Structure formats: structure tokens, C-alpha cells
Amino acid sequence: MIGRLNHVAIAVPDLAAATALYRDTLGATVTDPTPQPEHGVTVVFIELPNTKIELLEPLGENSPIAAFLERSPAGGIHHVCYEVDDIMAARDRLKDSGARVLGSGEPRIGAHGKPVLFLHPKDFNGTLVELEQA
Amino acid sequence: MIGRLNHVAIAVPDLAAATALYRDTLGATVTDPTPQPEHGVTVVFIELPNTKIELLEPLGENSPIAAFLERSPAGGIHHVCYEVDDIMAARDRLKDSGARVLGSGEPRIGAHGKPVLFLHPKDFNGTLVELEQA
């Protein structure tokens, strides 16, 4: 069912500093920061040959990564995102298996303009899993 | 400098249960467990089209992931591994920039039989970074 690893997301407290670290110290290709107010984050993509890393900085009130950064002020790996061919079929298969889909259980439009779901980390070895329609 | 994302490593307390989760619930291709006593882990690879996930279970005394699982008993994302073309040049560039290389600072042979280094998570936004010679 799961396909490509679309991205690994890393929450950071200071996007400019983290961007400089990946660009200058690790020598990676990084994009300009993109504010996504509808998702409560500003995003920089680290473009690797086979996938990407998303650096996420909180934006505005009620950012979905604010609580994570309160627990881990220096930042940390926030989630992994796998692509699926049919997100509704994936959702139904997961629910049938007992895995918990976060929120309403319905896909919403994610940071790449495609339907996404998040799965409860307690059901996946402490790993927050995002599924994105391929 | 950094190239492909070689893998994302997830530490798990019960490799058989985690393997079943990725194989049956997420429908991924998983390998048989491989004990790596020299690294203190037993490993299962989740083979994705563009990269892989490594599930790590502690093996033997003094496993390098034992302390992580004491802090996070359900498991969690342990590190990310980037490929580099020249690990010695990467090491020197990182040290010059002030990043801390763990251990002796010399590459050792990693789980894939290639030279690897680990970088201090405090220098990379709370993310343990492994570099592997491509």
C-alpha cells in the first residue's frame, strides 16, 4: 500500500538558522521559505536526489507544531510522509485494522495541495505518519 | 554535499510486531530480520520505491538504542542517514564548521558495510544525522 517516502519533516525553532545549516554546513539545495498560514507553518524544502526534507517553523497562533517544540525546544523529527495511490482505500484499510486516523478521519488538503491523513503515533511505534495521495 | 536519503531509522521495542504493522497494516515490502551483533541491533528493512526505513530492535548488552527506548518505550524515529560521496571530506568540512562528530571522529563501518559517521543531534535541530559513504 505505501509507496514512495514523500518527505521527512523536521520541526525547528529558527527556520533561517536551520536553512543555513542545511545549505552551508551540509551543502544541500534548499528552497526559499514558504509561509503556509492555512497549515500554521512556514516551510523550507531540502531537495535531495530521491526525496525531500521539510523544515517546519511555527507560524501564527495554534500552530500544529507548537506543542512539539515546547517539548523539544531545539527541534526534532516531527513526522514521515508516505505516498499512497488511493487515500480513501488506505484510510478504510487502516481503520479496519484498528489504526487511528487523526482529526475527523476525512482527508484534508495538505501542504502540497493533495489529500492527506495523519495516523496516531501510538499505533506506529511513536512515529507520526502522514499519508499523501500520490 | 549530502546526497540521497539512504534511510530513516525507527527504534522499536518489538521488531516482530513492528514488522507485522508495516507489512500487514501499511502493506509495505519488508525483509527478514537481520541480527547485527557488532552494532547491537537487529534490523528489518522496509523497502520503499525511493529509499528505505530501518526498524531497529536492541540486541545484546549495551545496544546503542537502549537509552533511546528507555526514554521512548513505544519507539520513535531514531536518525536519518544521508549519503556523501567522500566521507573524509565531509567530516573535515563539518568539523571546520564547528559541528561535532560523535565518537572518535573517525568513520567506522556501518550496518551496510560502508564507512559512516554520526553527527551530534544538538548541532542539527535535535536530529541525529548519520552520513554514509555512497
PDB file of C-alpha atoms in Angstrom:
ATOM      1  CA  MET A   1       0.000   0.000   0.000  1.00  0.00           C
ATOM      2  CA  ILE A   2       2.551   2.647   0.978  1.00  0.00           C
ATOM      3  CA  GLY A   3       4.729   3.872  -1.876  1.00  0.00           C
ATOM      4  CA  ARG A   4       7.478   6.481  -2.000  1.00  0.00           C
ATOM      5  CA  LEU A   5       8.702   8.306   1.059  1.00  0.00           C
ATOM      6  CA  ASN A   6       7.449  11.753   0.096  1.00  0.00           C
ATOM      7  CA  HIS A   7       9.300  13.584   2.856  1.00  0.00           C
ATOM      8  CA  VAL A   8      10.664  13.630   6.367  1.00  0.00           C
ATOM      9  CA  ALA A   9       9.501  16.679   8.339  1.00  0.00           C
ATOM     10  CA  ILE A  10      11.758  18.294  10.938  1.00  0.00           C
ATOM     11  CA  ALA A  11      10.317  20.919  13.283  1.00  0.00           C
ATOM     12  CA  VAL A  12      12.754  23.757  14.004  1.00  0.00           C
ATOM     13  CA  PRO A  13      12.546  26.810  16.246  1.00  0.00           C
ATOM     14  CA  ASP A  14      14.503  29.090  13.871  1.00  0.00           C
ATOM     15  CA  LEU A  15      13.976  28.431  10.184  1.00  0.00           C
ATOM     16  CA  ALA A  16      16.671  30.842   8.995  1.00  0.00           C
ATOM     17  CA  ALA A  17      19.304  29.181  11.175  1.00  0.00           C
ATOM     18  CA  ALA A  18      18.192  25.672  10.163  1.00  0.00           C
ATOM     19  CA  THR A  19      18.177  26.635   6.484  1.00  0.00           C
ATOM     20  CA  ALA A  20      21.729  27.973   6.759  1.00  0.00           C
ATOM     21  CA  LEU A  21      22.790  24.749   8.470  1.00  0.00           C
ATOM     22  CA  TYR A  22      21.473  22.528   5.680  1.00  0.00           C
ATOM     23  CA  ARG A  23      22.654  24.869   2.902  1.00  0.00           C
ATOM     24  CA  ASP A  24      26.071  25.859   4.203  1.00  0.00           C
ATOM     25  CA  THR A  25      27.157  23.096   6.582  1.00  0.00           C
ATOM     26  CA  LEU A  26      25.547  20.112   4.849  1.00  0.00           C
ATOM     27  CA  GLY A  27      25.780  21.608   1.353  1.00  0.00           C
ATOM     28  CA  ALA A  28      22.207  20.800   0.352  1.00  0.00           C
ATOM     29  CA  THR A  29      19.875  22.553  -2.086  1.00  0.00           C
ATOM     30  CA  VAL A  30      17.232  24.464  -0.142  1.00  0.00           C
ATOM     31  CA  THR A  31      14.210  26.425  -1.304  1.00  0.00           C
ATOM     32  CA  ASP A  32      13.072  29.842  -0.168  1.00  0.00           C
ATOM     33  CA  PRO A  33      10.798  29.829   2.893  1.00  0.00           C
ATOM     34  CA  THR A  34       7.106  29.485   2.056  1.00  0.00           C
ATOM     35  CA  PRO A  35       4.575  30.687   4.622  1.00  0.00           C
ATOM     36  CA  GLN A  36       1.557  28.374   4.753  1.00  0.00           C
ATOM     37  CA  PRO A  37      -0.790  30.199   7.115  1.00  0.00           C
ATOM     38  CA  GLU A  38      -3.567  27.678   6.490  1.00  0.00           C
ATOM     39  CA  HIS A  39      -1.296  24.995   7.953  1.00  0.00           C
ATOM     40  CA  GLY A  40       0.274  27.117  10.682  1.00  0.00           C
ATOM     41  CA  VAL A  41       3.825  26.655   9.442  1.00  0.00           C
ATOM     42  CA  THR A  42       6.500  28.233   7.297  1.00  0.00           C
ATOM     43  CA  VAL A  43       8.242  25.591   5.199  1.00  0.00           C
ATOM     44  CA  VAL A  44      11.660  25.196   3.586  1.00  0.00           C
ATOM     45  CA  PHE A  45      12.328  22.163   1.426  1.00  0.00           C
ATOM     46  CA  ILE A  46      15.699  20.439   1.393  1.00  0.00           C
ATOM     47  CA  GLU A  47      15.781  18.889  -2.069  1.00  0.00           C
ATOM     48  CA  LEU A  48      17.608  15.565  -2.094  1.00  0.00           C
ATOM     49  CA  PRO A  49      18.022  13.408  -5.211  1.00  0.00           C
ATOM     50  CA  ASN A  50      15.434  10.850  -4.077  1.00  0.00           C
ATOM     51  CA  THR A  51      13.129  12.636  -1.616  1.00  0.00           C
ATOM     52  CA  LYS A  52      12.955  15.805   0.417  1.00  0.00           C
ATOM     53  CA  ILE A  53      13.241  17.057   3.951  1.00  0.00           C
ATOM     54  CA  GLU A  54      10.718  19.632   5.096  1.00  0.00           C
ATOM     55  CA  LEU A  55      11.870  22.095   7.718  1.00  0.00           C
ATOM     56  CA  LEU A  56       8.843  23.424   9.595  1.00  0.00           C
ATOM     57  CA  GLU A  57       8.729  26.579  11.721  1.00  0.00           C
ATOM     58  CA  PRO A  58       5.564  27.552  13.626  1.00  0.00           C
ATOM     59  CA  LEU A  59       3.502  30.322  12.020  1.00  0.00           C
ATOM     60  CA  GLY A  60       0.726  32.207  13.809  1.00  0.00           C
ATOM     61  CA  GLU A  61      -1.485  31.093  16.671  1.00  0.00           C
ATOM     62  CA  ASN A  62      -2.263  27.428  17.229  1.00  0.00           C
ATOM     63  CA  SER A  63       0.484  26.088  15.009  1.00  0.00           C
ATOM     64  CA  PRO A  64       0.215  22.281  14.886  1.00  0.00           C
ATOM     65  CA  ILE A  65       3.927  22.047  15.731  1.00  0.00           C
ATOM     66  CA  ALA A  66       3.908  24.456  18.687  1.00  0.00           C
ATOM     67  CA  ALA A  67       3.372  21.744  21.306  1.00  0.00           C
ATOM     68  CA  PHE A  68       6.112  19.601  19.769  1.00  0.00           C
ATOM     69  CA  LEU A  69       8.602  22.468  20.042  1.00  0.00           C
ATOM     70  CA  GLU A  70       7.544  23.136  23.626  1.00  0.00           C
ATOM     71  CA  ARG A  71       8.547  19.557  24.444  1.00  0.00           C
ATOM     72  CA  SER A  72      11.655  19.676  22.224  1.00  0.00           C
ATOM     73  CA  PRO A  73      12.804  23.317  22.054  1.00  0.00           C
ATOM     74  CA  ALA A  74      15.803  22.548  19.838  1.00  0.00           C
ATOM     75  CA  GLY A  75      13.546  20.821  17.299  1.00  0.00           C
ATOM     76  CA  GLY A  76      13.377  17.248  16.097  1.00  0.00           C
ATOM     77  CA  ILE A  77      11.984  14.877  13.521  1.00  0.00           C
ATOM     78  CA  HIS A  78       8.235  15.515  13.505  1.00  0.00           C
ATOM     79  CA  HIS A  79       6.774  13.042  11.008  1.00  0.00           C
ATOM     80  CA  VAL A  80       7.339  10.908   7.928  1.00  0.00           C
ATOM     81  CA  CYS A  81       5.065  11.049   4.886  1.00  0.00           C
ATOM     82  CA  TYR A  82       4.372   8.084   2.634  1.00  0.00           C
ATOM     83  CA  GLU A  83       2.566   8.304  -0.690  1.00  0.00           C
ATOM     84  CA  VAL A  84      -0.463   6.113  -1.363  1.00  0.00           C
ATOM     85  CA  ASP A  85      -2.280   5.598  -4.664  1.00  0.00           C
ATOM     86  CA  ASP A  86      -5.773   5.768  -3.174  1.00  0.00           C
ATOM     87  CA  ILE A  87      -6.065   7.629   0.088  1.00  0.00           C
ATOM     88  CA  MET A  88      -9.684   6.630   0.726  1.00  0.00           C
ATOM     89  CA  ALA A  89      -8.882   2.943   0.276  1.00  0.00           C
ATOM     90  CA  ALA A  90      -5.850   3.403   2.527  1.00  0.00           C
ATOM     91  CA  ARG A  91      -7.986   5.121   5.160  1.00  0.00           C
ATOM     92  CA  ASP A  92     -10.552   2.325   5.126  1.00  0.00           C
ATOM     93  CA  ARG A  93      -7.908  -0.387   5.318  1.00  0.00           C
ATOM     94  CA  LEU A  94      -6.238   1.356   8.258  1.00  0.00           C
ATOM     95  CA  LYS A  95      -9.475   1.866  10.149  1.00  0.00           C
ATOM     96  CA  ASP A  96     -10.409  -1.792   9.595  1.00  0.00           C
ATOM     97  CA  SER A  97      -7.059  -2.782  11.095  1.00  0.00           C
ATOM     98  CA  GLY A  98      -7.721  -0.670  14.183  1.00  0.00           C
ATOM     99  CA  ALA A  99      -5.267   2.151  13.416  1.00  0.00           C
ATOM    100  CA  ARG A 100      -6.478   5.580  14.448  1.00  0.00           C
ATOM    101  CA  VAL A 101      -6.752   8.339  11.863  1.00  0.00           C
ATOM    102  CA  LEU A 102      -6.277  11.752  13.487  1.00  0.00           C
ATOM    103  CA  GLY A 103      -8.877  14.509  13.309  1.00  0.00           C
ATOM    104  CA  SER A 104     -12.206  13.893  11.593  1.00  0.00           C
ATOM    105  CA  GLY A 105     -10.899  10.826   9.784  1.00  0.00           C
ATOM    106  CA  GLU A 106     -11.514  12.527   6.443  1.00  0.00           C
ATOM    107  CA  PRO A 107      -8.550  13.561   4.267  1.00  0.00           C
ATOM    108  CA  ARG A 108      -7.796  17.259   4.157  1.00  0.00           C
ATOM    109  CA  ILE A 109      -5.708  19.173   1.659  1.00  0.00           C
ATOM    110  CA  GLY A 110      -2.088  19.161   2.780  1.00  0.00           C
ATOM    111  CA  ALA A 111       0.914  21.379   2.225  1.00  0.00           C
ATOM    112  CA  HIS A 112       1.382  20.113  -1.354  1.00  0.00           C
ATOM    113  CA  GLY A 113      -2.244  20.659  -2.384  1.00  0.00           C
ATOM    114  CA  LYS A 114      -3.062  16.945  -2.218  1.00  0.00           C
ATOM    115  CA  PRO A 115      -5.303  14.995   0.181  1.00  0.00           C
ATOM    116  CA  VAL A 116      -3.506  13.839   3.315  1.00  0.00           C
ATOM    117  CA  LEU A 117      -4.256  11.926   6.514  1.00  0.00           C
ATOM    118  CA  PHE A 118      -2.272  11.631   9.731  1.00  0.00           C
ATOM    119  CA  LEU A 119      -2.130   8.405  11.743  1.00  0.00           C
ATOM    120  CA  HIS A 120      -1.840   8.235  15.516  1.00  0.00           C
ATOM    121  CA  PRO A 121       1.807   7.850  16.606  1.00  0.00           C
ATOM    122  CA  LYS A 122       0.769   5.455  19.361  1.00  0.00           C
ATOM    123  CA  ASP A 123      -0.285   2.995  16.658  1.00  0.00           C
ATOM    124  CA  PHE A 124       3.026   3.298  14.759  1.00  0.00           C
ATOM    125  CA  ASN A 125       5.882   2.916  17.264  1.00  0.00           C
ATOM    126  CA  GLY A 126       5.875   6.536  18.368  1.00  0.00           C
ATOM    127  CA  THR A 127       6.090   7.766  14.769  1.00  0.00           C
ATOM    128  CA  LEU A 128       3.620  10.320  13.423  1.00  0.00           C
ATOM    129  CA  VAL A 129       2.774   9.020   9.929  1.00  0.00           C
ATOM    130  CA  GLU A 130       1.292  11.181   7.176  1.00  0.00           C
ATOM    131  CA  LEU A 131      -0.227   9.553   4.109  1.00  0.00           C
ATOM    132  CA  GLU A 132      -0.482  11.656   0.964  1.00  0.00           C
ATOM    133  CA  GLN A 133      -2.392  10.864  -2.197  1.00  0.00           C
ATOM    134  CA  ALA A 134       0.288  10.240  -4.863  1.00  0.00           C
TER     135      ALA A 134
ATOM    136  CA  MET B   1      27.481  17.742  -0.101  1.00  0.00           C
ATOM    137  CA  ILE B   2      24.683  15.500   1.157  1.00  0.00           C
ATOM    138  CA  GLY B   3      23.125  13.286  -1.484  1.00  0.00           C
ATOM    139  CA  ARG B   4      20.388  10.677  -1.300  1.00  0.00           C
ATOM    140  CA  LEU B   5      18.455   9.972   1.860  1.00  0.00           C
ATOM    141  CA  ASN B   6      19.764   6.469   2.426  1.00  0.00           C
ATOM    142  CA  HIS B   7      17.292   5.603   5.183  1.00  0.00           C
ATOM    143  CA  VAL B   8      15.201   6.714   8.122  1.00  0.00           C
ATOM    144  CA  ALA B   9      15.784   4.579  11.215  1.00  0.00           C
ATOM    145  CA  ILE B  10      12.974   3.871  13.660  1.00  0.00           C
ATOM    146  CA  ALA B  11      13.770   2.262  17.012  1.00  0.00           C
ATOM    147  CA  VAL B  12      11.138  -0.238  18.110  1.00  0.00           C
ATOM    148  CA  PRO B  13      10.738  -2.321  21.257  1.00  0.00           C
ATOM    149  CA  ASP B  14       9.233  -5.351  19.453  1.00  0.00           C
ATOM    150  CA  LEU B  15      10.576  -5.976  15.972  1.00  0.00           C
ATOM    151  CA  ALA B  16       8.108  -8.752  15.126  1.00  0.00           C
ATOM    152  CA  ALA B  17       5.130  -6.540  15.978  1.00  0.00           C
ATOM    153  CA  ALA B  18       6.565  -3.562  14.088  1.00  0.00           C
ATOM    154  CA  THR B  19       7.330  -5.713  11.065  1.00  0.00           C
ATOM    155  CA  ALA B  20       3.766  -7.009  11.018  1.00  0.00           C
ATOM    156  CA  LEU B  21       2.475  -3.441  11.236  1.00  0.00           C
ATOM    157  CA  TYR B  22       4.446  -2.269   8.214  1.00  0.00           C
ATOM    158  CA  ARG B  23       3.798  -5.456   6.239  1.00  0.00           C
ATOM    159  CA  ASP B  24       0.138  -6.063   7.018  1.00  0.00           C
ATOM    160  CA  THR B  25      -1.314  -2.702   8.012  1.00  0.00           C
ATOM    161  CA  LEU B  26       0.751  -0.431   5.748  1.00  0.00           C
ATOM    162  CA  GLY B  27       1.217  -3.035   3.008  1.00  0.00           C
ATOM    163  CA  ALA B  28       4.949  -2.492   2.598  1.00  0.00           C
ATOM    164  CA  THR B  29       7.675  -4.893   1.472  1.00  0.00           C
ATOM    165  CA  VAL B  30       9.747  -5.923   4.476  1.00  0.00           C
ATOM    166  CA  THR B  31      12.885  -8.046   4.730  1.00  0.00           C
ATOM    167  CA  ASP B  32      13.622 -10.818   7.187  1.00  0.00           C
ATOM    168  CA  PRO B  33      15.188  -9.671  10.465  1.00  0.00           C
ATOM    169  CA  THR B  34      18.991  -9.497  10.373  1.00  0.00           C
ATOM    170  CA  PRO B  35      20.859  -9.642  13.688  1.00  0.00           C
ATOM    171  CA  GLN B  36      23.865  -7.320  13.647  1.00  0.00           C
ATOM    172  CA  PRO B  37      25.579  -8.133  16.951  1.00  0.00           C
ATOM    173  CA  GLU B  38      28.529  -5.871  16.098  1.00  0.00           C
ATOM    174  CA  HIS B  39      26.094  -2.942  16.034  1.00  0.00           C
ATOM    175  CA  GLY B  40      23.889  -4.042  18.927  1.00  0.00           C
ATOM    176  CA  VAL B  41      20.712  -4.169  16.861  1.00  0.00           C
ATOM    177  CA  THR B  42      18.504  -6.494  14.875  1.00  0.00           C
ATOM    178  CA  VAL B  43      17.344  -4.809  11.669  1.00  0.00           C
ATOM    179  CA  VAL B  44      14.372  -5.119   9.332  1.00  0.00           C
ATOM    180  CA  PHE B  45      14.311  -3.031   6.170  1.00  0.00           C
ATOM    181  CA  ILE B  46      11.083  -1.559   4.822  1.00  0.00           C
ATOM    182  CA  GLU B  47      11.802  -1.291   1.111  1.00  0.00           C
ATOM    183  CA  LEU B  48      10.157   1.747  -0.444  1.00  0.00           C
ATOM    184  CA  PRO B  49      10.500   2.686  -4.130  1.00  0.00           C
ATOM    185  CA  ASN B  50      12.902   5.570  -3.416  1.00  0.00           C
ATOM    186  CA  THR B  51      14.535   4.832  -0.059  1.00  0.00           C
ATOM    187  CA  LYS B  52      14.147   2.553   2.919  1.00  0.00           C
ATOM    188  CA  ILE B  53      13.067   2.579   6.521  1.00  0.00           C
ATOM    189  CA  GLU B  54      15.192   0.657   9.007  1.00  0.00           C
ATOM    190  CA  LEU B  55      13.399  -0.808  12.000  1.00  0.00           C
ATOM    191  CA  LEU B  56      15.909  -1.298  14.813  1.00  0.00           C
ATOM    192  CA  GLU B  57      15.441  -3.536  17.874  1.00  0.00           C
ATOM    193  CA  PRO B  58      18.083  -3.669  20.616  1.00  0.00           C
ATOM    194  CA  LEU B  59      20.335  -6.733  20.554  1.00  0.00           C
ATOM    195  CA  GLY B  60      22.577  -7.778  23.409  1.00  0.00           C
ATOM    196  CA  GLU B  61      24.167  -5.688  26.131  1.00  0.00           C
ATOM    197  CA  ASN B  62      24.945  -2.002  25.576  1.00  0.00           C
ATOM    198  CA  SER B  63      22.798  -1.621  22.477  1.00  0.00           C
ATOM    199  CA  PRO B  64      23.227   1.935  21.118  1.00  0.00           C
ATOM    200  CA  ILE B  65      19.435   2.291  21.011  1.00  0.00           C
ATOM    201  CA  ALA B  66      18.725   1.048  24.551  1.00  0.00           C
ATOM    202  CA  ALA B  67      18.798   4.504  26.128  1.00  0.00           C
ATOM    203  CA  PHE B  68      16.540   5.885  23.395  1.00  0.00           C
ATOM    204  CA  LEU B  69      13.942   3.189  24.090  1.00  0.00           C
ATOM    205  CA  GLU B  70      14.168   3.820  27.826  1.00  0.00           C
ATOM    206  CA  ARG B  71      13.144   7.435  27.138  1.00  0.00           C
ATOM    207  CA  SER B  72      10.586   6.448  24.471  1.00  0.00           C
ATOM    208  CA  PRO B  73       9.386   2.933  25.325  1.00  0.00           C
ATOM    209  CA  ALA B  74       6.950   2.777  22.395  1.00  0.00           C
ATOM    210  CA  GLY B  75       9.754   3.606  19.958  1.00  0.00           C
ATOM    211  CA  GLY B  76      10.299   6.538  17.661  1.00  0.00           C
ATOM    212  CA  ILE B  77      12.323   7.944  14.795  1.00  0.00           C
ATOM    213  CA  HIS B  78      15.946   7.492  15.810  1.00  0.00           C
ATOM    214  CA  HIS B  79      18.017   9.019  12.990  1.00  0.00           C
ATOM    215  CA  VAL B  80      18.211   9.935   9.324  1.00  0.00           C
ATOM    216  CA  CYS B  81      21.078   8.850   7.076  1.00  0.00           C
ATOM    217  CA  TYR B  82      22.351  10.893   4.144  1.00  0.00           C
ATOM    218  CA  GLU B  83      24.822   9.614   1.567  1.00  0.00           C
ATOM    219  CA  VAL B  84      28.007  11.565   0.843  1.00  0.00           C
ATOM    220  CA  ASP B  85      30.497  10.989  -1.959  1.00  0.00           C
ATOM    221  CA  ASP B  86      33.580  11.470   0.224  1.00  0.00           C
ATOM    222  CA  ILE B  87      33.104  10.845   3.906  1.00  0.00           C
ATOM    223  CA  MET B  88      36.537  12.152   4.913  1.00  0.00           C
ATOM    224  CA  ALA B  89      35.993  15.435   3.067  1.00  0.00           C
ATOM    225  CA  ALA B  90      32.527  15.656   4.636  1.00  0.00           C
ATOM    226  CA  ARG B  91      33.982  15.012   8.082  1.00  0.00           C
ATOM    227  CA  ASP B  92      36.603  17.735   7.654  1.00  0.00           C
ATOM    228  CA  ARG B  93      34.073  20.254   6.336  1.00  0.00           C
ATOM    229  CA  LEU B  94      31.762  19.549   9.252  1.00  0.00           C
ATOM    230  CA  LYS B  95      34.495  19.836  11.854  1.00  0.00           C
ATOM    231  CA  ASP B  96      35.656  23.118  10.301  1.00  0.00           C
ATOM    232  CA  SER B  97      32.100  24.437  10.607  1.00  0.00           C
ATOM    233  CA  GLY B  98      32.003  23.524  14.293  1.00  0.00           C
ATOM    234  CA  ALA B  99      29.666  20.521  14.032  1.00  0.00           C
ATOM    235  CA  ARG B 100      30.502  17.707  16.424  1.00  0.00           C
ATOM    236  CA  VAL B 101      31.216  14.245  15.076  1.00  0.00           C
ATOM    237  CA  LEU B 102      30.285  11.568  17.612  1.00  0.00           C
ATOM    238  CA  GLY B 103      32.749   9.030  18.960  1.00  0.00           C
ATOM    239  CA  SER B 104      36.388   9.162  17.887  1.00  0.00           C
ATOM    240  CA  GLY B 105      35.618  11.366  14.900  1.00  0.00           C
ATOM    241  CA  GLU B 106      36.871   8.646  12.565  1.00  0.00           C
ATOM    242  CA  PRO B 107      34.410   6.818  10.289  1.00  0.00           C
ATOM    243  CA  ARG B 108      33.559   3.288  11.289  1.00  0.00           C
ATOM    244  CA  ILE B 109      31.974   0.551   9.230  1.00  0.00           C
ATOM    245  CA  GLY B 110      28.193   0.821   9.442  1.00  0.00           C
ATOM    246  CA  ALA B 111      25.311  -1.577   9.057  1.00  0.00           C
ATOM    247  CA  HIS B 112      25.671  -1.639   5.259  1.00  0.00           C
ATOM    248  CA  GLY B 113      29.409  -2.359   5.287  1.00  0.00           C
ATOM    249  CA  LYS B 114      30.314   1.211   4.340  1.00  0.00           C
ATOM    250  CA  PRO B 115      32.076   3.942   6.337  1.00  0.00           C
ATOM    251  CA  VAL B 116      29.684   6.035   8.435  1.00  0.00           C
ATOM    252  CA  LEU B 117      29.790   8.938  10.866  1.00  0.00           C
ATOM    253  CA  PHE B 118      27.187  10.239  13.282  1.00  0.00           C
ATOM    254  CA  LEU B 119      26.735  13.967  13.994  1.00  0.00           C
ATOM    255  CA  HIS B 120      25.644  15.389  17.323  1.00  0.00           C
ATOM    256  CA  PRO B 121      21.863  15.987  17.394  1.00  0.00           C
ATOM    257  CA  LYS B 122      22.381  19.226  19.313  1.00  0.00           C
ATOM    258  CA  ASP B 123      24.077  20.662  16.229  1.00  0.00           C
ATOM    259  CA  PHE B 124      21.239  19.593  13.881  1.00  0.00           C
ATOM    260  CA  ASN B 125      17.953  20.690  15.421  1.00  0.00           C
ATOM    261  CA  GLY B 126      17.555  17.679  17.677  1.00  0.00           C
ATOM    262  CA  THR B 127      18.085  15.283  14.769  1.00  0.00           C
ATOM    263  CA  LEU B 128      20.688  12.533  14.939  1.00  0.00           C
ATOM    264  CA  VAL B 129      22.300  12.575  11.483  1.00  0.00           C
ATOM    265  CA  GLU B 130      24.264   9.660  10.036  1.00  0.00           C
ATOM    266  CA  LEU B 131      26.467  10.186   6.986  1.00  0.00           C
ATOM    267  CA  GLU B 132      27.306   7.153   4.877  1.00  0.00           C
ATOM    268  CA  GLN B 133      29.883   6.890   2.130  1.00  0.00           C
ATOM    269  CA  ALA B 134      27.866   6.461  -1.089  1.00  0.00           C
TER     270      ALA B 134
END
